[in-house]
Coordinates of C-alpha atoms in Angstrom, one line a residue:
Chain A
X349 CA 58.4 6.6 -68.1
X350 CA 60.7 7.4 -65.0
X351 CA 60.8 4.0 -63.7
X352 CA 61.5 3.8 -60.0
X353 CA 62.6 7.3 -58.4
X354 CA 63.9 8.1 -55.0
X355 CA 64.6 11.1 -53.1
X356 CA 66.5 12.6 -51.7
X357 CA 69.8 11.3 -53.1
X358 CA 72.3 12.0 -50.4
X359 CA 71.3 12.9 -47.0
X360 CA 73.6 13.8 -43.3
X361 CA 72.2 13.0 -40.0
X362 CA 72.6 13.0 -36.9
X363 CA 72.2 10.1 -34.1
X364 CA 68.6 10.1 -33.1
X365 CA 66.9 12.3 -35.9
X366 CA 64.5 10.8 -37.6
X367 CA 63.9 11.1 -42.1
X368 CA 61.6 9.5 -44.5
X369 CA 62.9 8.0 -47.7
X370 CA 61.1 8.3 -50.3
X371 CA 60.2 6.1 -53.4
X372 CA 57.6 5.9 -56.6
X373 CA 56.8 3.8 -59.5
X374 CA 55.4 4.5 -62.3
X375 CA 55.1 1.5 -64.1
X376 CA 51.9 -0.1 -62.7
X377 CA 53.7 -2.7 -60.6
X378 CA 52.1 -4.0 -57.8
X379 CA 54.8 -5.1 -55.6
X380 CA 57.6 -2.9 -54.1
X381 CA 60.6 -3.3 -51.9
X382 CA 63.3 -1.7 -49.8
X383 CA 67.2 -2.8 -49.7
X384 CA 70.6 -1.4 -47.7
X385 CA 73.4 -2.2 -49.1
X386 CA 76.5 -2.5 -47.2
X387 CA 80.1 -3.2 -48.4
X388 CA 80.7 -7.2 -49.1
X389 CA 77.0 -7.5 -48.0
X390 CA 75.4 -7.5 -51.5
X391 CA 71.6 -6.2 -50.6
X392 CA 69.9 -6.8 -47.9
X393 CA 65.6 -6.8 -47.8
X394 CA 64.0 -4.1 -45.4
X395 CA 60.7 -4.3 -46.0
X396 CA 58.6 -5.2 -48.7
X397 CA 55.1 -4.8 -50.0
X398 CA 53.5 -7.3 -52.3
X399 CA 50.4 -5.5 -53.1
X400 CA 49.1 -1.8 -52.4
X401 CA 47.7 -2.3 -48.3
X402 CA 50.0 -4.9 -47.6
X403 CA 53.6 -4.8 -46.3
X404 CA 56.0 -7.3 -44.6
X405 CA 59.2 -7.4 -42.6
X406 CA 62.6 -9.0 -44.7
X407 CA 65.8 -9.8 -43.7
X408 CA 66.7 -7.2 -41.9
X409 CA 63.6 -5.2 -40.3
X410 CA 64.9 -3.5 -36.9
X411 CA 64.9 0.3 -36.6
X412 CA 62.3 1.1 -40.0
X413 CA 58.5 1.6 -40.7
X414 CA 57.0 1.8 -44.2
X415 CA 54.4 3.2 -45.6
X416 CA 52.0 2.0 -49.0
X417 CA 50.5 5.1 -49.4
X418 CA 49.1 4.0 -52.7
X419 CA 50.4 1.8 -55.5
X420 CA 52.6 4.1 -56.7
X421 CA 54.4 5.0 -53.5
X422 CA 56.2 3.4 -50.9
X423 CA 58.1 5.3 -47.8
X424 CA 61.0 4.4 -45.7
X425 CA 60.8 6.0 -42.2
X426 CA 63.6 5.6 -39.6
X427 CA 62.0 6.9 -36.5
X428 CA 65.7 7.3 -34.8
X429 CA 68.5 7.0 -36.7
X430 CA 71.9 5.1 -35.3
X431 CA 75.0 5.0 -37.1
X432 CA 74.6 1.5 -38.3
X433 CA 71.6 2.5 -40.5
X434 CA 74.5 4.2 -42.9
X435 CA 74.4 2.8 -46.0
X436 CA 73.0 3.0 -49.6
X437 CA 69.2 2.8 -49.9
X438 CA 67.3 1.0 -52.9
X439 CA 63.9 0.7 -53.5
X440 CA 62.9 -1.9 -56.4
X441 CA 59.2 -2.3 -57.9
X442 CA 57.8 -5.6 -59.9
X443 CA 54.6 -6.6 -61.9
X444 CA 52.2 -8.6 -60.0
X445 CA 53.0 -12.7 -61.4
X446 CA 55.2 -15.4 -61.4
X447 CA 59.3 -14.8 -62.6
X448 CA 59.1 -11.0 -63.3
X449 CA 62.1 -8.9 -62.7
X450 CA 62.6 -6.2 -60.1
X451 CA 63.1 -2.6 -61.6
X452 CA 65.2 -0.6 -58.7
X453 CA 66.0 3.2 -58.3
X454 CA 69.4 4.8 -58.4
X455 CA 69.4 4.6 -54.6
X456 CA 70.0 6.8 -51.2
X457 CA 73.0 7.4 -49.6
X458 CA 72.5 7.8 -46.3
X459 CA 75.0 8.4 -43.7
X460 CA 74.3 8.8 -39.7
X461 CA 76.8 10.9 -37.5
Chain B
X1274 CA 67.2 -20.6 -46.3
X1275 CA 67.1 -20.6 -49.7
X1276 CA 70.9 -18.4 -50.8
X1277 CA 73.1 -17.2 -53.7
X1278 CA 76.7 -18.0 -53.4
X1279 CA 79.4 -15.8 -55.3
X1280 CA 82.9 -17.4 -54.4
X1281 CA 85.1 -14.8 -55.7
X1282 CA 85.0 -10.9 -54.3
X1283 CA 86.9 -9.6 -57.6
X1284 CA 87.6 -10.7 -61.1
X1285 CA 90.4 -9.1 -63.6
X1286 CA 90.1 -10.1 -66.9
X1287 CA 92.2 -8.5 -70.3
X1288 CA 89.5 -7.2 -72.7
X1289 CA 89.1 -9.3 -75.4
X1290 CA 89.4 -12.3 -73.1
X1291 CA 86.2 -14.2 -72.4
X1292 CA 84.6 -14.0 -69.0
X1293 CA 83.0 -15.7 -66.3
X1294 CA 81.0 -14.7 -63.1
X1295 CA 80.6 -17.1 -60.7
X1296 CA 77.1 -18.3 -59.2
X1297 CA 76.2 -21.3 -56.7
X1298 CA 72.5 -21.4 -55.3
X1299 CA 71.4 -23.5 -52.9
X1300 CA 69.1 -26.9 -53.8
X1301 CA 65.6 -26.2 -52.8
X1302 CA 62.8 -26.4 -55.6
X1303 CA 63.1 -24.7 -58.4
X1304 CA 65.1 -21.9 -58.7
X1305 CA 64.2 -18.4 -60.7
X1306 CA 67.9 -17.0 -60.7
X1307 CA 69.0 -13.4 -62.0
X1308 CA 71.6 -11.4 -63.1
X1309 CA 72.3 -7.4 -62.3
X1310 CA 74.8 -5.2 -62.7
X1311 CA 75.4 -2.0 -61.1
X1312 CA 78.1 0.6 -62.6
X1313 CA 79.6 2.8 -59.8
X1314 CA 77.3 5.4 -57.7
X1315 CA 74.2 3.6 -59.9
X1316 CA 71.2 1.5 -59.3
X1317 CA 71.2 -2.6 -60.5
X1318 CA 70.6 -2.9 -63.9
X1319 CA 68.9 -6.3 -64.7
X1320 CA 70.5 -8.2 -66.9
X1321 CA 69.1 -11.8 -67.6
X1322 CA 67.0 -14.7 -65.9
X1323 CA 66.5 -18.0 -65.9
X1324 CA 62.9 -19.4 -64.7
X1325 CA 62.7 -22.6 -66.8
X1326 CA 63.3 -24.1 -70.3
X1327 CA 66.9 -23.9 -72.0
X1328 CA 69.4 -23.7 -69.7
X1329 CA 71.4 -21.3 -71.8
X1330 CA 70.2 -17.7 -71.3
X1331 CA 70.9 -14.7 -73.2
X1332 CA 70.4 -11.1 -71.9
X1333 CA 71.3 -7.5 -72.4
X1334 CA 74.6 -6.0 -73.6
X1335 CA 76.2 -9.6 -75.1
X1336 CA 76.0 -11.2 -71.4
X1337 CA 74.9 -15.0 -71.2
X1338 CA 74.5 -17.7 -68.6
X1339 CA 74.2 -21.2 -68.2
X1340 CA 72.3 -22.5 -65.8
X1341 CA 73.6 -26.0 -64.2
X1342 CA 71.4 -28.3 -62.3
X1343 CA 73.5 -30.9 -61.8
X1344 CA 76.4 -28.2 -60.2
X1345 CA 73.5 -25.9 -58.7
X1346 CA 75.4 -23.0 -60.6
X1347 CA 74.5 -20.4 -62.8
X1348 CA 77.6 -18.7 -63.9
X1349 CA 77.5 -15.2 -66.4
X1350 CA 79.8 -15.2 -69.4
X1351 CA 80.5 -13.3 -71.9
X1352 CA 82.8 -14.6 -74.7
X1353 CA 84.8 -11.1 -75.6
X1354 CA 84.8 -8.5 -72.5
X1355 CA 84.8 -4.9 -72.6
X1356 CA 86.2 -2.2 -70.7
X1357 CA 82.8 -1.0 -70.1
X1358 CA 81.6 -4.1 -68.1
X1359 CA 83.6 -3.4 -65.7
X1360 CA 81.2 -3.2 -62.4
X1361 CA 79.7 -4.5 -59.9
X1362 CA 77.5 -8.0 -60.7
X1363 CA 74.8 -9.8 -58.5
X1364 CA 73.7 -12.8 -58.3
X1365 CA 69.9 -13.1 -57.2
X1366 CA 67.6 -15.8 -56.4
X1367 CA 63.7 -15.6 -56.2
X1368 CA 62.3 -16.4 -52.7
X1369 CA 58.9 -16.5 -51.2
X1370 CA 56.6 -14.0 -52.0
X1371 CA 58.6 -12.9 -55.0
X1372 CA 61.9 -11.6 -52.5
X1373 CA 65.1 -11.6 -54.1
X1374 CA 67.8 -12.9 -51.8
X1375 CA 71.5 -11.7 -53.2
X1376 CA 74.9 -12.8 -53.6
X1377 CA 77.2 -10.7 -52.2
X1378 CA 78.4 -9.2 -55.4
X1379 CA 81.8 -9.8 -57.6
X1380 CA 83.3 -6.8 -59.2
X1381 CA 84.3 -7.0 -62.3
X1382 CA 87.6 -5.3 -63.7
X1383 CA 88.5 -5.4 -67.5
X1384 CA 91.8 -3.9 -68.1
X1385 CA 93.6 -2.7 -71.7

């Protein structure tokens, strides 16, 4: 099993473009979720899906979309990117039940010029 | 809100040395509380949970924690570190619909 992947890894841009992060799971889970994490911030929820057709805001929802394209996938979009969407990008996955453990990806590091 | 407290930003222990990771959670129910570690340029690593039952809990790589009701703490030790541990460790804590909310992370230095 891969676990949770991401991609890209590393990405540049620019003030206004727009990317979509991407994430899978290949462990069945039903419920996936999308972090920042920012220096002396710890992480931060984006977004989160508890089931395949569902998502919900988190913590800090302004300036992304996502996407549940299926259960095994879940998308970040930033429709127009601002500097103070640089950070480091995690997506995590859990089983569906009560005190499971979140599995998360070895991230995206994003920065915005 | 429900939260996840870590008081110190950095600890230095010798190796050898036992250690401890600080953890304070806020009262409200019951709390599920984690552990993860993340080495540099990495993602988190779980590495123990309480939910209910002993309040001792063991987990991977020798790491333990004791969870405290009384203190609303649930510090990770470790009773001989390595210079591999050092990292970065988070504190979690289960929130509605299964969200994690973190601490803001203590890194972890163990020197020769």
């Amino acid at each position: 099993n891969a676990g949770v992947t991401q991609t890209p890894k590393f990405q540049v841009l620019k003030t206004g473009q727009s990317m979509t992060l991407q994430c899978a799971q290949d462990m069945n889970h039903n419920s996936m979720y999308w972090y920042r994490q920012d220096p002396g911030m710890g992480l931060r929820l984006i977004y989160y899906s508890a089931s395949e057709g569902t998502t919900d805001k988190g913590e800090v929802p302004n300036g992304y979309n996502v996407s549940r394209l299926n259960k095994r996938e879940f998308s970040l979009r930033l429709e127009s990117a601002a500097p103070s969407q640089t950070s480091v990008y995690f997506c995590a996955s859990r089983p569906w039940g009560d005190g499971y453990e979140q599995y998360f990806g070895p991230g995206t590091r994003l920065t915005v010029t | 809100a429900q939260s996840v407290a870590q008081p110190e930003d950095q600890v230095n222990v010798a190796e050898g040395n036992p250690l401890t990771v600080k953890c304070t959670y806020s009262v409200s129910g019951n709390p599920y509380l984690f552990w993860y570690v993340q080495y540099p340029n990495r993602g988190l690593q779980f590495l123990l949970k309480y939910i209910t039952g002993d309040n001792l809990v063991k987990g991977s790589y020798g790491f333990e924690a004791e969870f405290n009701k009384s203190q609303t703490s649930f510090h990770l030790k470790k009773p001989s570190a390595l210079v591999s541990d050092s990292a970065l460790y988070f504190c979690a804590r289960r929130g509605g619909g299964n969200k994690l909310t973190f601490g803001t992370g203590t890194q972890l230095k163990v020197e020769l």
